[in-house]
Every structure is written in structure tokens, then in C-alpha cells.
Amino acid sequence: MPQAVDFNLSRLRDPALRPIGEKLRRGERLTEADGVTLFRSSDLLGVGSMADASNRARHGDQVTFAANQHINPTNICVLRKTCVFCGYARLPREAGAYRYSLEQVMAEAEQAANGITREFHIVGGLDMQAGLEYYTTMFRALKAKLPHVHIKALTAVEIAHIARIEKMSWAEVLIALREAGLDTMPGGGAETFSEAVRDEIADKKLGGADYIGVHRTAHTLGIRTNCTMLYGHVETIDDRMAHLKMLRDLQDETGGFLAYIPLAYHPDDNELGEKLGRKGTSSTGFDDLRNLAVGRLYLDNIEHIKSHWIMVTPFVTQTALHFGVNDIEGTVVREKIYHAVGATTPQGMTLPALLSLIRGAGKVPAERDSFYHVLRVFDAADDGVAEEAKQLAST
Ligand code: V47
Ligand code: SF4
């Protein structure tokens, strides 16, 4: 049961939101129909104020982030032709295709020797030449060199791909990866679960039920994961709510999700964007904020709602801190996936820039580990950040 939240109903301009505000005050769970109402309402401030009240009741003014580094070891992907929303993947012999050798991965990871980075976020394409051994060797080498860095790696889709090419079960793959150093899994690959949507945007990709199945297997093995939803393409509001319901149901069952991250579709340099005539028109700030707020209100059993500033811009992320968000994507270092499809945001953010983004919204920044334990709170007096910034600049 969600907790009862102190909320002033007079903040709601749209009368349709009132029964939802009352549920919030009573600590009652929202239904899918409530979710649809939240998505349909133009009273964004009303929706946001409920999400904000719910977020404050859990996290106060604290906003967390992790000092992380994204590594994308291969962009070669068997679904290159069928995930029409993706601009990152390549066929093996196509211009721009790459697969890192172990030495290249280690060279990229070298930046984490700065002692500041605490998490690698490792995802890539479904590459026939990148099977279980490719990743177990990589994770072992990373852990040997940088044992303090957490490995959050491989989406449910990649796990299922490895299982298929190795003729192993999902559980066997996950156990082998965990033995090699995998700590948690990111939430990518979910897109939107609706079959009609998948037929149109990701025809051959692992279906929604199997995405949930891989995460359930991971949770059962004690591997925590994140979850996502890709929005702003061809999905309907009902599709969004059906997707969120599947996430909430699994969380009721296992409690294994750490965070939910709604991902805004970018239409540049991909076939879908071309087909929809959407070049240069990303999701709107209005819809970005609404997706985050609905995530906070409907997914009452997922503690952390994360805004990915690379996708929705640092400006929207900063505003989102008043729309139910308590966590933001970290320092990242070198992002490739969205920069292949038109993201114009920086590829990484320095620690001082992250702190000032959070403080600029009147919030208190806190660095966390990958399990959301707070490591240090940056109160205004001292953050020791100038020194770290110098170190980072020199790495
Ligand atoms: O699954 C691909 C998305 C996802 C496009 O778990 C696109 O902490 C927008 O899941 N427009 C991968 N999105 C990234 C991801 C993620 C990111 C940050 C943090 C975490 C986490 C997970 O990127 C894919 C897909 O949904 N993507 N192409 C595109 N054109
Ligand atoms: Fe491959 Fe993932 Fe891109 Fe689909 S979204 S083509 S699975 S890299």
C-alpha cells in the first residue's frame, strides 16, 4: 500500500484530478483508469503537484545521482533493420560498425581510475560475436583492475540474446555473468510492451512478457534491475498504462526494481522518425514532465524515479525535480546511443555542473551508490568538488 500523503486539493485546477488527489491523501493505490486521467489532463501543474507531494513524502528535498560511466562495447546488432527507432546499431560490415577488443574496453574504462567513478553502465547491440565469453572476460578484467566500480550491464534483451546464441537458459547466463562480476542490470530494451506498438517499431525484439520474464529471473537470483518505457513515438495512452501495469505487477511480486526511467523517443537519424516525418521534433517538455510525474504516482512500489538529462535536456530534468523525480542520470562521460539519434545535450556532465543543476532547483544533491545508499550529501558549505573537478579534468 502506498503511504498517505499530505496534499492540498485546492492545487488541482482540473476537477477530474480530484478523486486521484483524494486517493493520494488516503494512501490508496491508483488504477490504470486513474493513470489514463493523469495522462489526459492538461492540468500539468496539478499532476506535478501530486507527484511532488508523493516524492517529498519519501525523499524530502534530496536528489541523488551516481558518478557513472557509460561504455557501449559494440554497436553491431542483428536487429539493425527491424528496430526502426534505433540510430545506433550497425550491421557487421556497415560503415561505422565497431566491436571493442578487451584492450579497447580497458582503455575506455581507464578513466574510472580517477577514483571518482563508481559505476560502469555497459550496454550494446545484439552482436553474434559477443557471446557469454566476451562479457565474462570483460567483467572479470574490469573487476580485477577496478574492483571498487560496480558493473550495471546488459539489458534483458541482451541477456536473452546471449542465452539464445549460447543455447543456455536466462538463469544460467545470469549466474555466469554474476560470477564474472555483473552486479545489477539496467532497464533498457523495454520500449513499449504493447504488441501492436512492437509490431510497428521493434518487430523482432524480445516481447514485453519476456522482458518481464528476464527481470523476474534476475530478481529471483537476487540481481536488482531498473525498468524503463520508451514514449513519444506511436504508442497510445492506453499502451503506456498497460506497460506501467506490467512493471508495477512484477514489482509487487519481486520488489527487485530499483528505479524507473521513462525514456523520450528521439526521431533523428532513424527510420521511424523519417516515416513519421518527425525529424528535429523530440518529445515535448510537457510530455516529459507528465511521464515522470505519472511514473511517480502510479508506480507506488518503485522507490526511485530517474530523469535522464541526456534525453530530455538538463533544463527539463531540473524542472522535473518538482514533478516527482528524486534521482538523475549521473556524470555518464561519453554517451553514444542518443547522440546517434539527435540528442544535442552534452555527452557527459562534470560533478560541479550536476551539483549546480540540482541546487538551482532548490534541492540538496547527494551522491549514491548503485543500490541507492547515500554516500555523501553535498550541503552548501563544503563539497570538496573543486578539487575533484581538477582531477577529472586531468584524466
Ligand atoms: O532500450 C534507442 C533507447 C534505451 C532511441 O537503467 C532510444 O539506469 C530514444 O535503457 N530515441 C537504452 N531512445 C538506454 C537505457 C537507459 C539509459 C539510462 C539509464 C538506464 C538505467 C537505462 O535507449 C533502449 C531504447 O529504449 N533508445 N533508440 C531513440 N531513437
Ligand atoms: Fe539493436 Fe537495441 Fe538498437 Fe534494437 S534498440 S537495433 S536491439 S541496439
Tab-separated table of N, CA and C and ligand atoms in Angstrom, residues 77 79-80 83 85-86 88-89 124-126 157 191 205, ligand 2:
chain	number	residue	atom	x	y	z
A	77	CYS	N	24.437	-5.187	-34.412
A	77	CYS	CA	23.186	-5.707	-33.866
A	77	CYS	C	22.371	-6.424	-34.926
A	79	LEU	N	19.336	-6.890	-34.914
A	79	LEU	CA	18.021	-6.266	-35.117
A	79	LEU	C	18.118	-4.900	-35.809
A	80	ARG	N	19.275	-4.621	-36.351
A	80	ARG	CA	19.551	-3.336	-37.007
A	80	ARG	C	18.431	-2.887	-37.950
A	83	CYS	N	14.526	-2.803	-35.533
A	83	CYS	CA	14.241	-1.786	-34.501
A	83	CYS	C	14.314	-0.440	-35.221
A	85	PHE	N	13.409	2.449	-34.642
A	85	PHE	CA	13.576	3.692	-33.870
A	85	PHE	C	15.036	3.922	-33.474
A	86	CYS	N	15.894	2.939	-33.773
A	86	CYS	CA	17.264	2.981	-33.254
A	86	CYS	C	18.220	3.507	-34.317
A	88	TYR	N	21.533	3.772	-33.570
A	88	TYR	CA	22.857	3.440	-33.035
A	88	TYR	C	23.435	2.175	-33.668
A	89	ALA	N	22.571	1.220	-33.954
A	89	ALA	CA	23.044	-0.104	-34.392
A	89	ALA	C	23.572	-0.102	-35.821
A	124	GLY	N	25.042	-2.639	-25.238
A	124	GLY	CA	25.393	-2.538	-26.656
A	124	GLY	C	24.397	-3.284	-27.521
A	125	GLY	N	24.812	-3.603	-28.752
A	125	GLY	CA	23.925	-4.281	-29.694
A	125	GLY	C	23.902	-5.791	-29.469
A	126	LEU	N	23.023	-6.452	-30.204
A	126	LEU	CA	22.929	-7.915	-30.152
A	126	LEU	C	23.872	-8.464	-31.215
A	157	VAL	N	17.111	-7.716	-23.093
A	157	VAL	CA	17.181	-8.146	-24.495
A	157	VAL	C	18.555	-8.757	-24.793
A	191	GLU	N	11.194	-0.617	-24.372
A	191	GLU	CA	10.428	0.181	-25.358
A	191	GLU	C	8.996	0.324	-24.833
A	205	LYS	N	12.013	-7.850	-31.778
A	205	LYS	CA	12.640	-7.733	-30.455
A	205	LYS	C	11.912	-8.575	-29.405
B	2	SF4	FE1	19.821	-3.438	-31.530
B	2	SF4	FE2	18.989	-2.322	-29.247
B	2	SF4	FE3	19.220	-0.814	-31.466
B	2	SF4	FE4	17.295	-2.678	-31.305
B	2	SF4	S1	17.484	-0.816	-29.983
B	2	SF4	S2	18.668	-2.315	-33.066
B	2	SF4	S3	18.291	-4.272	-30.098
B	2	SF4	S4	20.897	-1.813	-30.390
